[in-house]
PDB file of C-alpha atoms in Angstrom:
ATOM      1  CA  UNK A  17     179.674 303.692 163.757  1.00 48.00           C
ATOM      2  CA  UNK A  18     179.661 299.966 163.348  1.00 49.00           C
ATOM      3  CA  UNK A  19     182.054 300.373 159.623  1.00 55.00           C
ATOM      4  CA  UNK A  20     184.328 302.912 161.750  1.00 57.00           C
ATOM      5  CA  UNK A  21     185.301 300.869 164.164  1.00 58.00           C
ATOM      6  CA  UNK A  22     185.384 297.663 161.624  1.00 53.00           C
ATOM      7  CA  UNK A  23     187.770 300.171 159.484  1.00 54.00           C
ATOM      8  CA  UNK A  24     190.042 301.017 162.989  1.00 58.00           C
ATOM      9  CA  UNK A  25     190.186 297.491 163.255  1.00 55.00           C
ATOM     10  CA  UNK A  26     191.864 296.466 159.709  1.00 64.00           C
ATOM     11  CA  UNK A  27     193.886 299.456 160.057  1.00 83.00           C
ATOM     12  CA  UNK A  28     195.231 298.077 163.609  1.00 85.00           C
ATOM     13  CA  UNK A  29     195.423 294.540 162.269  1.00 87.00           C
ATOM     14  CA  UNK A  30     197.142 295.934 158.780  1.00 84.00           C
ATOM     15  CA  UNK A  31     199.972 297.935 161.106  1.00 88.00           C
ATOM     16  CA  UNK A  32     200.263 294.777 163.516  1.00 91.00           C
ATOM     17  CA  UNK A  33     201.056 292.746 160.267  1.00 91.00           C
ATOM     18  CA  UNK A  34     203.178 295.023 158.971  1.00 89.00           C
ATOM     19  CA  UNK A  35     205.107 295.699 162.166  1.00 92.00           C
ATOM     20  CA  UNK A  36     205.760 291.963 162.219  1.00 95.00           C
ATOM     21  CA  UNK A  37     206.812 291.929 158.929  1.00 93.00           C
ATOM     22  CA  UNK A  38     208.976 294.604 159.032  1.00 91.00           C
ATOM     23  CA  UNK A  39     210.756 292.978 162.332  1.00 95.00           C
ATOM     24  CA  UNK A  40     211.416 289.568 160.323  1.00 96.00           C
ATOM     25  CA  UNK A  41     212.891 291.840 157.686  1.00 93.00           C
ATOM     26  CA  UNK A  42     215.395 293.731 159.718  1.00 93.00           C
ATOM     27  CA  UNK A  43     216.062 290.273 161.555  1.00 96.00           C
ATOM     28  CA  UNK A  44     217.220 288.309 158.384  1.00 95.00           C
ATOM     29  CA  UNK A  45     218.915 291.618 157.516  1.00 92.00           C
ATOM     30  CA  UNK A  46     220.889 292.235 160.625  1.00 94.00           C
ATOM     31  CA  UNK A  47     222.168 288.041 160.656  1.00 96.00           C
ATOM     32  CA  UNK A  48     222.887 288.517 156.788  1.00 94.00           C
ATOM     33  CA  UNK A  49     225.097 291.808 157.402  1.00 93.00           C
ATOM     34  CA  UNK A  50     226.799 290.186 160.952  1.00 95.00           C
ATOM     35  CA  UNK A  51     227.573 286.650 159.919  1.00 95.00           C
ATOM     36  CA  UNK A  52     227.331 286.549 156.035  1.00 93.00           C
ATOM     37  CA  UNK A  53     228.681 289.778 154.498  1.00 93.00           C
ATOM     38  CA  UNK A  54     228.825 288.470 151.389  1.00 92.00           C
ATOM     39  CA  UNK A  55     225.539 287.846 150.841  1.00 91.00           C
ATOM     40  CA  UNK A  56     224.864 291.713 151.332  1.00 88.00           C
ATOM     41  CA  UNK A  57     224.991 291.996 147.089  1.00 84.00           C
ATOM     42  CA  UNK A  58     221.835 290.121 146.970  1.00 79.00           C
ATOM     43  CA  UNK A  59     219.794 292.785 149.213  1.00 78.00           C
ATOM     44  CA  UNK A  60     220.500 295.489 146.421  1.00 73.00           C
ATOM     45  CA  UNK A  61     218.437 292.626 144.188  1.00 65.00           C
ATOM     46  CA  UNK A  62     215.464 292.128 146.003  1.00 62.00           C
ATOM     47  CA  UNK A  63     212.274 294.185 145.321  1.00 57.00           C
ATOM     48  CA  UNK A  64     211.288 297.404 146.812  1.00 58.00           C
ATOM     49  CA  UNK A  65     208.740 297.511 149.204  1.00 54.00           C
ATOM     50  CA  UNK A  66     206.682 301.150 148.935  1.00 55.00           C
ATOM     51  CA  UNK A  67     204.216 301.502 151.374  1.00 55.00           C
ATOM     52  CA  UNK A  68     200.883 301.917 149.163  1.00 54.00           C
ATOM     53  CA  UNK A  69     198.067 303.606 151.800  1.00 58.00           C
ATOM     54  CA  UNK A  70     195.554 302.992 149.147  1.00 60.00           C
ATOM     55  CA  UNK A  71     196.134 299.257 148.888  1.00 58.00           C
ATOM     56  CA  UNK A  72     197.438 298.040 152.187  1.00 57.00           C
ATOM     57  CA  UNK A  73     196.879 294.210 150.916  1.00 59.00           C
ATOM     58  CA  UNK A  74     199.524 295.034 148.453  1.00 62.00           C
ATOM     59  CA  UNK A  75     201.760 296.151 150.801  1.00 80.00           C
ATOM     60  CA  UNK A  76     201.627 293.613 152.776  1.00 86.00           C
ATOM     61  CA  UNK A  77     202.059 291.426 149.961  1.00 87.00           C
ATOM     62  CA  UNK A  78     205.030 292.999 149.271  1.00 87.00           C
ATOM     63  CA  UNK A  79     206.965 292.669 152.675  1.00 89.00           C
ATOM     64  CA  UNK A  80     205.477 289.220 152.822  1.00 92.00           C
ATOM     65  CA  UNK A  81     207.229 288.354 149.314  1.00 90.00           C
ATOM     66  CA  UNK A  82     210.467 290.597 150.460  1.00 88.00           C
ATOM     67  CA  UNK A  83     210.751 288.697 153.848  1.00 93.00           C
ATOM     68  CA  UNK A  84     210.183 285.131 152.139  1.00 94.00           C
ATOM     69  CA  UNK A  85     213.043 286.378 149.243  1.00 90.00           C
ATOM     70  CA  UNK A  86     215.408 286.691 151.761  1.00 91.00           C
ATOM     71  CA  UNK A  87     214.973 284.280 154.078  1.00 94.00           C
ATOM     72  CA  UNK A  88     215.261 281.487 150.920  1.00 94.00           C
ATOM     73  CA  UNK A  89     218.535 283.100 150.269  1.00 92.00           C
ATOM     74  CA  UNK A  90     220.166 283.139 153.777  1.00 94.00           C
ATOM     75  CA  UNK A  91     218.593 279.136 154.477  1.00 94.00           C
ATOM     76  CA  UNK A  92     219.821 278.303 150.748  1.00 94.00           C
ATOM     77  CA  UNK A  93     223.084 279.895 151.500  1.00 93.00           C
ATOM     78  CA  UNK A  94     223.555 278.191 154.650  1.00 92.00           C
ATOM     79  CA  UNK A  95     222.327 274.771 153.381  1.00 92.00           C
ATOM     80  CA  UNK A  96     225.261 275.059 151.020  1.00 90.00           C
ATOM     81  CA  UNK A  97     227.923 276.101 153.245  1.00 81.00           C
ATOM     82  CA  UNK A  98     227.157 273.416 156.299  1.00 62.00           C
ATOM     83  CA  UNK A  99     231.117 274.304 157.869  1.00 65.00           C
ATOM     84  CA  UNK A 100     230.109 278.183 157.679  1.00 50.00           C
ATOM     85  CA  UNK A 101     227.093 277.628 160.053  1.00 46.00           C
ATOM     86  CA  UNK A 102     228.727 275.436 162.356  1.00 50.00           C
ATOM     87  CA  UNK A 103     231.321 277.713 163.283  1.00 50.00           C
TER      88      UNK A 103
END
């Protein structure tokens, strides 16, 4: 019983993760599409993220990496263009 509920409780912890994840994701997404269109090329560019249910660390990996990708290239892009992020 113990390793069930130890199992239910990575699984809980693995969806929290990914749930969080997933929200940065669509967050840097949605300010990417509504104030910098024409950064939208780059999201074609950035790696796939396949849900794995056999390796769950991957996967998190994965979103982790995907969330860090384009969050470097919205601050990068806005570091560069200082009058674009002022208006």
């Amino acid at each position: 019983m113990k390793n069930k509920t130890t199992i239910q409780l990575k699984s809980k912890e693995h969806e929290d993760l990914e749930r969080d994840l997933n929200l940065k994701i669509m967050r840097v997404t949605t300010e990417i599409k509504d104030h910098y269109p024409e950064l939208i090329k780059f999201l074609d560019e950035m790696p796939v993220t396949i849900p794995d249910e056999q390796n769950m660390e991957i996967t998190l990996k994965n979103l982790k990496s995907y969330y860090d990708s384009l969050n470097s290239v919205l601050t990068n892009y806005i570091s560069e263009q200082p009058e674009k992020s002022k208006q």
